[in-house]
PDB file of C-alpha atoms in Angstrom:
ATOM      1  CA  UNK A   1      43.579 -30.453 151.278  1.00 43.00           C
ATOM      2  CA  UNK A   2      41.381 -29.273 148.423  1.00 43.00           C
ATOM      3  CA  UNK A   3      39.176 -26.206 148.143  1.00 42.00           C
ATOM      4  CA  UNK A   4      36.487 -25.906 150.610  1.00 42.00           C
ATOM      5  CA  UNK A   5      32.814 -25.583 149.853  1.00 42.00           C
ATOM      6  CA  UNK A   6      30.042 -24.574 152.245  1.00 40.00           C
ATOM      7  CA  UNK A   7      27.215 -27.036 152.634  1.00 40.00           C
ATOM      8  CA  UNK A   8      24.309 -25.924 150.373  1.00 42.00           C
ATOM      9  CA  UNK A   9      20.522 -26.863 150.333  1.00 41.00           C
ATOM     10  CA  UNK A  10      19.267 -29.337 147.836  1.00 41.00           C
ATOM     11  CA  UNK A  11      18.553 -27.878 144.393  1.00 43.00           C
ATOM     12  CA  UNK A  12      15.056 -28.853 143.136  1.00 43.00           C
ATOM     13  CA  UNK A  13      14.957 -28.150 139.375  1.00 44.00           C
ATOM     14  CA  UNK A  14      11.681 -27.907 137.521  1.00 44.00           C
ATOM     15  CA  UNK A  15      10.903 -31.280 135.972  1.00 42.00           C
ATOM     16  CA  UNK A  16      11.325 -31.010 132.228  1.00 47.00           C
ATOM     17  CA  UNK A  17      10.445 -33.847 129.789  1.00 46.00           C
ATOM     18  CA  UNK A  18      13.270 -36.225 129.340  1.00 50.00           C
ATOM     19  CA  UNK A  19      15.443 -34.809 132.155  1.00 56.00           C
ATOM     20  CA  UNK A  20      14.230 -35.621 135.554  1.00 56.00           C
ATOM     21  CA  UNK A  21      11.357 -37.987 136.322  1.00 62.00           C
ATOM     22  CA  UNK A  22       8.741 -36.771 138.698  1.00 64.00           C
ATOM     23  CA  UNK A  23       9.771 -36.942 142.324  1.00 62.00           C
ATOM     24  CA  UNK A  24      13.613 -36.991 141.685  1.00 66.00           C
ATOM     25  CA  UNK A  25      16.039 -34.299 142.737  1.00 61.00           C
ATOM     26  CA  UNK A  26      19.322 -33.127 141.426  1.00 64.00           C
ATOM     27  CA  UNK A  27      21.847 -33.029 144.414  1.00 62.00           C
ATOM     28  CA  UNK A  28      24.698 -30.710 143.793  1.00 64.00           C
ATOM     29  CA  UNK A  29      26.065 -30.459 147.333  1.00 67.00           C
ATOM     30  CA  UNK A  30      26.223 -33.549 149.520  1.00 71.00           C
ATOM     31  CA  UNK A  31      24.741 -33.067 152.987  1.00 76.00           C
ATOM     32  CA  UNK A  32      27.289 -32.943 155.812  1.00 78.00           C
ATOM     33  CA  UNK A  33      30.022 -32.387 153.170  1.00 78.00           C
ATOM     34  CA  UNK A  34      32.103 -30.341 155.761  1.00 80.00           C
ATOM     35  CA  UNK A  35      33.346 -33.716 156.990  1.00 79.00           C
ATOM     36  CA  UNK A  36      35.559 -33.844 153.961  1.00 80.00           C
ATOM     37  CA  UNK A  37      35.695 -30.306 152.448  1.00 83.00           C
ATOM     38  CA  UNK A  38      36.907 -28.370 155.470  1.00 88.00           C
ATOM     39  CA  UNK A  39      40.358 -28.727 157.053  1.00 91.00           C
ATOM     40  CA  UNK A  40      39.052 -29.458 160.525  1.00 91.00           C
ATOM     41  CA  UNK A  41      36.287 -31.691 159.273  1.00 91.00           C
ATOM     42  CA  UNK A  42      38.822 -33.790 157.233  1.00 90.00           C
ATOM     43  CA  UNK A  43      41.282 -33.915 160.221  1.00 93.00           C
ATOM     44  CA  UNK A  44      38.428 -35.054 162.565  1.00 92.00           C
ATOM     45  CA  UNK A  45      37.258 -37.748 160.112  1.00 90.00           C
ATOM     46  CA  UNK A  46      40.838 -39.058 159.547  1.00 91.00           C
ATOM     47  CA  UNK A  47      41.432 -39.200 163.354  1.00 92.00           C
ATOM     48  CA  UNK A  48      38.198 -41.021 163.904  1.00 91.00           C
ATOM     49  CA  UNK A  49      39.092 -43.491 161.088  1.00 86.00           C
ATOM     50  CA  UNK A  50      42.536 -44.022 162.647  1.00 88.00           C
ATOM     51  CA  UNK A  51      41.021 -44.622 166.064  1.00 89.00           C
ATOM     52  CA  UNK A  52      38.376 -47.174 164.789  1.00 86.00           C
ATOM     53  CA  UNK A  53      40.964 -49.011 162.678  1.00 82.00           C
ATOM     54  CA  UNK A  54      43.347 -49.343 165.558  1.00 80.00           C
ATOM     55  CA  UNK A  55      40.701 -50.329 168.064  1.00 82.00           C
ATOM     56  CA  UNK A  56      39.236 -52.956 165.649  1.00 76.00           C
ATOM     57  CA  UNK A  57      42.642 -54.422 164.961  1.00 68.00           C
ATOM     58  CA  UNK A  58      43.548 -54.638 168.549  1.00 66.00           C
ATOM     59  CA  UNK A  59      40.449 -56.689 169.321  1.00 59.00           C
ATOM     60  CA  UNK A  60      41.128 -59.038 166.339  1.00 52.00           C
ATOM     61  CA  UNK A  61      42.143 -62.561 167.346  1.00 50.00           C
ATOM     62  CA  UNK A  62      44.529 -62.649 164.354  1.00 48.00           C
ATOM     63  CA  UNK A  63      46.186 -59.498 165.474  1.00 47.00           C
ATOM     64  CA  UNK A  64      46.631 -60.850 169.018  1.00 47.00           C
ATOM     65  CA  UNK A  65      48.247 -64.024 167.627  1.00 45.00           C
ATOM     66  CA  UNK A  66      50.761 -61.999 165.655  1.00 45.00           C
ATOM     67  CA  UNK A  67      51.456 -59.435 168.373  1.00 47.00           C
ATOM     68  CA  UNK A  68      54.747 -60.904 169.483  1.00 46.00           C
ATOM     69  CA  UNK A  69      56.201 -61.533 166.099  1.00 39.00           C
ATOM     70  CA  UNK A  70      55.075 -58.754 163.769  1.00 42.00           C
ATOM     71  CA  UNK A  71      55.237 -54.939 164.119  1.00 44.00           C
ATOM     72  CA  UNK A  72      52.047 -52.983 164.595  1.00 42.00           C
ATOM     73  CA  UNK A  73      52.612 -51.324 161.290  1.00 40.00           C
ATOM     74  CA  UNK A  74      52.842 -54.560 159.421  1.00 45.00           C
ATOM     75  CA  UNK A  75      49.844 -56.077 161.233  1.00 49.00           C
ATOM     76  CA  UNK A  76      47.346 -53.506 159.977  1.00 53.00           C
ATOM     77  CA  UNK A  77      46.010 -54.816 156.698  1.00 55.00           C
ATOM     78  CA  UNK A  78      42.781 -54.737 154.751  1.00 51.00           C
ATOM     79  CA  UNK A  79      41.331 -56.418 151.706  1.00 50.00           C
ATOM     80  CA  UNK A  80      39.947 -54.152 149.073  1.00 51.00           C
ATOM     81  CA  UNK A  81      37.611 -55.242 146.200  1.00 49.00           C
ATOM     82  CA  UNK A  82      39.545 -55.747 142.944  1.00 49.00           C
ATOM     83  CA  UNK A  83      42.829 -56.161 144.864  1.00 53.00           C
ATOM     84  CA  UNK A  84      44.595 -59.435 145.154  1.00 50.00           C
ATOM     85  CA  UNK A  85      45.541 -60.218 148.712  1.00 55.00           C
ATOM     86  CA  UNK A  86      45.583 -57.994 151.760  1.00 60.00           C
ATOM     87  CA  UNK A  87      46.909 -54.520 151.605  1.00 61.00           C
ATOM     88  CA  UNK A  88      48.890 -52.722 154.348  1.00 66.00           C
ATOM     89  CA  UNK A  89      46.850 -49.973 156.059  1.00 70.00           C
ATOM     90  CA  UNK A  90      48.802 -46.736 156.025  1.00 73.00           C
ATOM     91  CA  UNK A  91      49.072 -45.108 159.349  1.00 80.00           C
ATOM     92  CA  UNK A  92      47.700 -41.503 159.430  1.00 85.00           C
ATOM     93  CA  UNK A  93      51.134 -40.022 160.147  1.00 84.00           C
ATOM     94  CA  UNK A  94      52.529 -41.699 157.047  1.00 83.00           C
ATOM     95  CA  UNK A  95      50.436 -39.515 154.665  1.00 85.00           C
ATOM     96  CA  UNK A  96      49.008 -36.615 156.789  1.00 89.00           C
ATOM     97  CA  UNK A  97      51.407 -34.090 158.343  1.00 92.00           C
ATOM     98  CA  UNK A  98      51.363 -33.555 162.107  1.00 94.00           C
ATOM     99  CA  UNK A  99      48.403 -31.208 162.755  1.00 95.00           C
ATOM    100  CA  UNK A 100      46.992 -29.166 165.535  1.00 96.00           C
ATOM    101  CA  UNK A 101      43.702 -27.343 165.942  1.00 94.00           C
ATOM    102  CA  UNK A 102      43.768 -23.809 167.216  1.00 91.00           C
ATOM    103  CA  UNK A 103      40.181 -23.827 168.259  1.00 87.00           C
ATOM    104  CA  UNK A 104      40.962 -26.439 170.893  1.00 89.00           C
ATOM    105  CA  UNK A 105      42.969 -25.035 173.771  1.00 88.00           C
ATOM    106  CA  UNK A 106      44.878 -28.192 174.589  1.00 92.00           C
ATOM    107  CA  UNK A 107      46.010 -28.636 171.032  1.00 93.00           C
ATOM    108  CA  UNK A 108      46.774 -24.946 170.664  1.00 92.00           C
ATOM    109  CA  UNK A 109      48.938 -24.885 173.850  1.00 93.00           C
ATOM    110  CA  UNK A 110      50.646 -28.179 172.691  1.00 95.00           C
ATOM    111  CA  UNK A 111      51.695 -26.530 169.384  1.00 95.00           C
ATOM    112  CA  UNK A 112      52.935 -23.379 171.107  1.00 94.00           C
ATOM    113  CA  UNK A 113      55.039 -25.416 173.521  1.00 94.00           C
ATOM    114  CA  UNK A 114      56.674 -27.723 170.926  1.00 94.00           C
ATOM    115  CA  UNK A 115      57.389 -25.101 168.223  1.00 94.00           C
ATOM    116  CA  UNK A 116      61.051 -24.354 167.531  1.00 90.00           C
ATOM    117  CA  UNK A 117      62.692 -22.494 164.615  1.00 87.00           C
ATOM    118  CA  UNK A 118      64.201 -25.557 163.035  1.00 89.00           C
ATOM    119  CA  UNK A 119      60.860 -26.488 161.424  1.00 90.00           C
ATOM    120  CA  UNK A 120      58.455 -24.420 159.270  1.00 94.00           C
ATOM    121  CA  UNK A 121      54.760 -24.683 160.049  1.00 96.00           C
ATOM    122  CA  UNK A 122      51.813 -23.617 157.862  1.00 95.00           C
ATOM    123  CA  UNK A 123      48.608 -22.138 159.271  1.00 95.00           C
ATOM    124  CA  UNK A 124      45.403 -22.578 157.327  1.00 94.00           C
ATOM    125  CA  UNK A 125      41.772 -21.397 158.010  1.00 91.00           C
ATOM    126  CA  UNK A 126      39.400 -24.357 158.073  1.00 88.00           C
ATOM    127  CA  UNK A 127      36.757 -23.332 155.556  1.00 82.00           C
ATOM    128  CA  UNK A 128      38.407 -21.151 152.972  1.00 82.00           C
ATOM    129  CA  UNK A 129      39.844 -21.644 149.511  1.00 82.00           C
ATOM    130  CA  UNK A 130      42.152 -20.011 146.905  1.00 84.00           C
ATOM    131  CA  UNK A 131      44.971 -19.880 149.493  1.00 84.00           C
ATOM    132  CA  UNK A 132      43.200 -17.007 151.427  1.00 86.00           C
ATOM    133  CA  UNK A 133      44.277 -16.579 155.043  1.00 89.00           C
ATOM    134  CA  UNK A 134      47.211 -19.070 154.740  1.00 93.00           C
ATOM    135  CA  UNK A 135      50.594 -18.124 156.130  1.00 94.00           C
ATOM    136  CA  UNK A 136      53.818 -19.692 157.211  1.00 95.00           C
ATOM    137  CA  UNK A 137      55.261 -19.807 160.764  1.00 95.00           C
ATOM    138  CA  UNK A 138      59.068 -19.835 160.917  1.00 94.00           C
ATOM    139  CA  UNK A 139      60.063 -17.725 163.937  1.00 94.00           C
ATOM    140  CA  UNK A 140      59.350 -17.458 167.570  1.00 94.00           C
ATOM    141  CA  UNK A 141      58.135 -13.837 166.988  1.00 94.00           C
ATOM    142  CA  UNK A 142      55.526 -15.006 164.439  1.00 95.00           C
ATOM    143  CA  UNK A 143      54.273 -17.761 166.747  1.00 94.00           C
ATOM    144  CA  UNK A 144      54.221 -15.360 169.709  1.00 93.00           C
ATOM    145  CA  UNK A 145      52.081 -12.974 167.699  1.00 93.00           C
ATOM    146  CA  UNK A 146      49.738 -15.780 166.765  1.00 92.00           C
ATOM    147  CA  UNK A 147      49.489 -16.951 170.408  1.00 90.00           C
ATOM    148  CA  UNK A 148      48.620 -13.272 171.530  1.00 89.00           C
ATOM    149  CA  UNK A 149      45.966 -13.076 168.898  1.00 86.00           C
ATOM    150  CA  UNK A 150      44.167 -16.303 169.651  1.00 84.00           C
ATOM    151  CA  UNK A 151      44.335 -15.525 173.389  1.00 80.00           C
ATOM    152  CA  UNK A 152      42.820 -12.075 172.954  1.00 78.00           C
ATOM    153  CA  UNK A 153      40.097 -13.520 170.804  1.00 73.00           C
ATOM    154  CA  UNK A 154      39.293 -16.118 173.317  1.00 70.00           C
ATOM    155  CA  UNK A 155      39.155 -13.525 176.112  1.00 67.00           C
ATOM    156  CA  UNK A 156      36.661 -11.444 174.206  1.00 67.00           C
ATOM    157  CA  UNK A 157      33.170 -11.760 175.858  1.00 68.00           C
ATOM    158  CA  UNK A 158      31.434 -11.477 172.572  1.00 66.00           C
ATOM    159  CA  UNK A 159      33.548 -14.252 171.114  1.00 63.00           C
ATOM    160  CA  UNK A 160      32.658 -16.476 174.101  1.00 62.00           C
ATOM    161  CA  UNK A 161      28.936 -16.314 173.204  1.00 63.00           C
ATOM    162  CA  UNK A 162      29.526 -17.318 169.608  1.00 61.00           C
ATOM    163  CA  UNK A 163      28.026 -20.880 168.885  1.00 55.00           C
ATOM    164  CA  UNK A 164      30.744 -21.463 166.276  1.00 51.00           C
ATOM    165  CA  UNK A 165      34.043 -19.806 167.068  1.00 51.00           C
ATOM    166  CA  UNK A 166      35.142 -19.026 163.511  1.00 55.00           C
ATOM    167  CA  UNK A 167      38.088 -16.757 164.230  1.00 53.00           C
ATOM    168  CA  UNK A 168      39.868 -19.683 166.006  1.00 64.00           C
ATOM    169  CA  UNK A 169      38.847 -22.233 163.372  1.00 84.00           C
ATOM    170  CA  UNK A 170      42.384 -22.840 161.998  1.00 90.00           C
ATOM    171  CA  UNK A 171      44.715 -25.719 161.755  1.00 94.00           C
ATOM    172  CA  UNK A 172      48.594 -25.626 161.867  1.00 95.00           C
ATOM    173  CA  UNK A 173      50.663 -28.382 160.196  1.00 96.00           C
ATOM    174  CA  UNK A 174      54.259 -29.222 159.848  1.00 95.00           C
ATOM    175  CA  UNK A 175      55.215 -27.943 156.429  1.00 95.00           C
ATOM    176  CA  UNK A 176      56.651 -30.492 154.098  1.00 92.00           C
ATOM    177  CA  UNK A 177      60.005 -28.740 153.100  1.00 88.00           C
ATOM    178  CA  UNK A 178      61.341 -31.376 150.747  1.00 91.00           C
ATOM    179  CA  UNK A 179      58.345 -32.062 148.515  1.00 92.00           C
ATOM    180  CA  UNK A 180      58.347 -34.011 145.233  1.00 91.00           C
ATOM    181  CA  UNK A 181      58.826 -31.511 142.419  1.00 93.00           C
ATOM    182  CA  UNK A 182      58.170 -31.245 138.729  1.00 92.00           C
ATOM    183  CA  UNK A 183      60.845 -29.266 136.918  1.00 90.00           C
ATOM    184  CA  UNK A 184      61.749 -27.898 140.229  1.00 93.00           C
ATOM    185  CA  UNK A 185      58.277 -26.732 141.013  1.00 95.00           C
ATOM    186  CA  UNK A 186      55.759 -27.690 143.534  1.00 95.00           C
ATOM    187  CA  UNK A 187      52.723 -29.347 142.051  1.00 95.00           C
ATOM    188  CA  UNK A 188      49.561 -31.294 142.965  1.00 93.00           C
ATOM    189  CA  UNK A 189      47.309 -33.608 141.055  1.00 94.00           C
ATOM    190  CA  UNK A 190      43.593 -32.988 140.890  1.00 92.00           C
ATOM    191  CA  UNK A 191      41.644 -36.246 140.134  1.00 91.00           C
ATOM    192  CA  UNK A 192      37.935 -36.808 140.250  1.00 90.00           C
ATOM    193  CA  UNK A 193      36.236 -39.793 141.948  1.00 85.00           C
ATOM    194  CA  UNK A 194      32.558 -40.528 142.137  1.00 84.00           C
ATOM    195  CA  UNK A 195      31.638 -43.333 144.628  1.00 81.00           C
ATOM    196  CA  UNK A 196      28.472 -44.700 142.970  1.00 84.00           C
ATOM    197  CA  UNK A 197      27.996 -47.692 145.320  1.00 83.00           C
ATOM    198  CA  UNK A 198      29.881 -49.109 148.340  1.00 78.00           C
ATOM    199  CA  UNK A 199      28.359 -52.591 148.199  1.00 83.00           C
ATOM    200  CA  UNK A 200      29.322 -53.703 145.650  1.00 85.00           C
ATOM    201  CA  UNK A 201      32.198 -51.126 145.317  1.00 79.00           C
ATOM    202  CA  UNK A 202      31.678 -49.179 142.116  1.00 86.00           C
ATOM    203  CA  UNK A 203      33.361 -45.899 141.361  1.00 85.00           C
ATOM    204  CA  UNK A 204      33.711 -43.493 138.404  1.00 89.00           C
ATOM    205  CA  UNK A 205      37.167 -41.980 137.929  1.00 89.00           C
ATOM    206  CA  UNK A 206      38.343 -38.979 136.047  1.00 91.00           C
ATOM    207  CA  UNK A 207      42.143 -38.360 135.557  1.00 92.00           C
ATOM    208  CA  UNK A 208      41.987 -34.654 135.952  1.00 93.00           C
ATOM    209  CA  UNK A 209      45.245 -32.589 135.675  1.00 95.00           C
ATOM    210  CA  UNK A 210      48.402 -31.433 137.514  1.00 95.00           C
ATOM    211  CA  UNK A 211      48.740 -27.894 138.839  1.00 95.00           C
ATOM    212  CA  UNK A 212      52.257 -26.340 139.123  1.00 95.00           C
ATOM    213  CA  UNK A 213      53.608 -23.099 140.560  1.00 94.00           C
ATOM    214  CA  UNK A 214      55.117 -20.544 138.291  1.00 93.00           C
ATOM    215  CA  UNK A 215      58.290 -20.090 140.278  1.00 91.00           C
ATOM    216  CA  UNK A 216      60.971 -22.721 141.223  1.00 93.00           C
ATOM    217  CA  UNK A 217      60.465 -24.007 144.799  1.00 94.00           C
ATOM    218  CA  UNK A 218      62.459 -22.321 147.455  1.00 94.00           C
ATOM    219  CA  UNK A 219      61.729 -23.438 150.947  1.00 92.00           C
ATOM    220  CA  UNK A 220      63.089 -20.181 152.401  1.00 91.00           C
ATOM    221  CA  UNK A 221      61.028 -17.928 150.249  1.00 92.00           C
ATOM    222  CA  UNK A 222      58.260 -15.789 151.779  1.00 90.00           C
ATOM    223  CA  UNK A 223      56.385 -15.652 148.568  1.00 90.00           C
ATOM    224  CA  UNK A 224      53.274 -17.930 149.078  1.00 92.00           C
ATOM    225  CA  UNK A 225      52.908 -18.368 145.285  1.00 90.00           C
ATOM    226  CA  UNK A 226      55.841 -20.611 145.390  1.00 91.00           C
ATOM    227  CA  UNK A 227      54.406 -22.711 148.179  1.00 94.00           C
ATOM    228  CA  UNK A 228      50.768 -22.952 147.107  1.00 93.00           C
ATOM    229  CA  UNK A 229      49.813 -24.420 143.712  1.00 92.00           C
ATOM    230  CA  UNK A 230      46.312 -23.079 143.176  1.00 89.00           C
ATOM    231  CA  UNK A 231      45.668 -20.809 140.316  1.00 88.00           C
ATOM    232  CA  UNK A 232      44.386 -17.985 142.346  1.00 89.00           C
ATOM    233  CA  UNK A 233      47.793 -17.536 143.881  1.00 90.00           C
ATOM    234  CA  UNK A 234      49.643 -17.933 140.528  1.00 91.00           C
ATOM    235  CA  UNK A 235      47.500 -15.186 138.921  1.00 89.00           C
ATOM    236  CA  UNK A 236      49.183 -12.679 141.314  1.00 87.00           C
ATOM    237  CA  UNK A 237      52.388 -12.997 139.396  1.00 86.00           C
ATOM    238  CA  UNK A 238      53.036 -10.430 136.640  1.00 88.00           C
ATOM    239  CA  UNK A 239      54.403 -13.378 134.495  1.00 86.00           C
ATOM    240  CA  UNK A 240      51.095 -15.335 134.769  1.00 86.00           C
ATOM    241  CA  UNK A 241      49.619 -14.261 131.391  1.00 89.00           C
ATOM    242  CA  UNK A 242      52.806 -15.145 129.657  1.00 88.00           C
ATOM    243  CA  UNK A 243      53.444 -18.491 131.404  1.00 89.00           C
ATOM    244  CA  UNK A 244      49.963 -19.628 132.501  1.00 87.00           C
ATOM    245  CA  UNK A 245      49.999 -22.639 130.166  1.00 89.00           C
ATOM    246  CA  UNK A 246      52.975 -23.999 132.265  1.00 91.00           C
ATOM    247  CA  UNK A 247      50.924 -24.000 135.438  1.00 93.00           C
ATOM    248  CA  UNK A 248      48.476 -26.648 134.301  1.00 94.00           C
ATOM    249  CA  UNK A 249      49.500 -29.934 132.775  1.00 95.00           C
ATOM    250  CA  UNK A 250      47.151 -32.507 131.316  1.00 95.00           C
ATOM    251  CA  UNK A 251      47.665 -35.999 132.446  1.00 96.00           C
ATOM    252  CA  UNK A 252      48.882 -36.999 128.992  1.00 96.00           C
ATOM    253  CA  UNK A 253      51.590 -34.247 129.486  1.00 96.00           C
ATOM    254  CA  UNK A 254      52.547 -35.530 132.906  1.00 96.00           C
ATOM    255  CA  UNK A 255      52.628 -39.147 131.528  1.00 96.00           C
ATOM    256  CA  UNK A 256      54.912 -38.095 128.716  1.00 96.00           C
ATOM    257  CA  UNK A 257      57.215 -36.270 131.226  1.00 95.00           C
ATOM    258  CA  UNK A 258      57.520 -39.305 133.503  1.00 95.00           C
ATOM    259  CA  UNK A 259      58.161 -41.540 130.530  1.00 95.00           C
ATOM    260  CA  UNK A 260      60.841 -39.284 129.230  1.00 94.00           C
ATOM    261  CA  UNK A 261      62.578 -38.237 132.494  1.00 92.00           C
ATOM    262  CA  UNK A 262      62.175 -41.183 134.824  1.00 92.00           C
ATOM    263  CA  UNK A 263      60.990 -44.293 133.260  1.00 93.00           C
ATOM    264  CA  UNK A 264      64.474 -45.696 132.611  1.00 93.00           C
ATOM    265  CA  UNK A 265      66.374 -44.129 135.535  1.00 92.00           C
ATOM    266  CA  UNK A 266      63.711 -45.148 138.154  1.00 91.00           C
ATOM    267  CA  UNK A 267      62.909 -48.433 136.442  1.00 92.00           C
ATOM    268  CA  UNK A 268      59.217 -47.443 136.106  1.00 93.00           C
ATOM    269  CA  UNK A 269      56.745 -49.240 133.767  1.00 93.00           C
ATOM    270  CA  UNK A 270      55.785 -47.392 130.649  1.00 93.00           C
ATOM    271  CA  UNK A 271      52.818 -45.066 131.056  1.00 95.00           C
ATOM    272  CA  UNK A 272      53.258 -45.190 134.911  1.00 95.00           C
ATOM    273  CA  UNK A 273      50.739 -42.371 135.331  1.00 95.00           C
ATOM    274  CA  UNK A 274      48.006 -44.209 133.745  1.00 94.00           C
ATOM    275  CA  UNK A 275      48.872 -47.602 135.294  1.00 92.00           C
ATOM    276  CA  UNK A 276      50.530 -47.789 138.691  1.00 91.00           C
ATOM    277  CA  UNK A 277      49.815 -44.269 139.747  1.00 90.00           C
ATOM    278  CA  UNK A 278      46.140 -44.513 138.839  1.00 89.00           C
ATOM    279  CA  UNK A 279      45.836 -47.815 140.753  1.00 85.00           C
ATOM    280  CA  UNK A 280      47.416 -46.360 143.825  1.00 82.00           C
ATOM    281  CA  UNK A 281      45.016 -43.301 143.696  1.00 80.00           C
ATOM    282  CA  UNK A 282      41.987 -45.677 143.527  1.00 77.00           C
ATOM    283  CA  UNK A 283      43.306 -48.366 145.872  1.00 70.00           C
ATOM    284  CA  UNK A 284      45.857 -46.737 148.284  1.00 54.00           C
TER     285      UNK A 284
END
């Protein structure tokens, strides 16, 4: 999940000749943006989307006709503008790690019950950025300490009166211990998408860049800078000023890397980053 931004009021700049016609506003923060820009908001939105898609599909006559011959995963399809033929709908668990909310007692207790030391979990505050407040959970002792802390907060009479229980507003997710790496380092891709219109479907897309960690990925390391790719974490390394250019790749750089390293061995089309990858980002 990306950096979180708090919802801000509308910005109403003074109208200057040639810039903003009278009566128009410059909107720099979307109202209700917490549905997508906070961890709990995004989780709730994805859960609701998954519920609606499943319910809609179950009531579809076509789905009922195929029920006995096709798996549920294969049945879930959708048609996207600009796409030829129906596309298979990804189930939420195929792209979003198993996640529990610590601010909901049932989910919190479910996580504490199922945890075992064979799987690493990552705990994140819902509305923070720059990797602040994130930590890994690997042992029963760490989970027991988290359990005591959350319980003590909930038992606090002052906390009970709070309209929004911020101290508990965290999520825990199964940590992906075998991620895709670039040169042995964890990375993410930051792309920009502006949905200008839904009907008809019209978007503006910017390729953005890739962010990498400074250090090689070690799933057993306790250094968060090797697990989180954001620049705030990388700047904590004494080697950052020397190697900072290696932590941000342009998409041209990434495309050349894929062409050189994987095009032949993986049978990828040339310029895979700007063709197949881009299409998959826009039309998953």
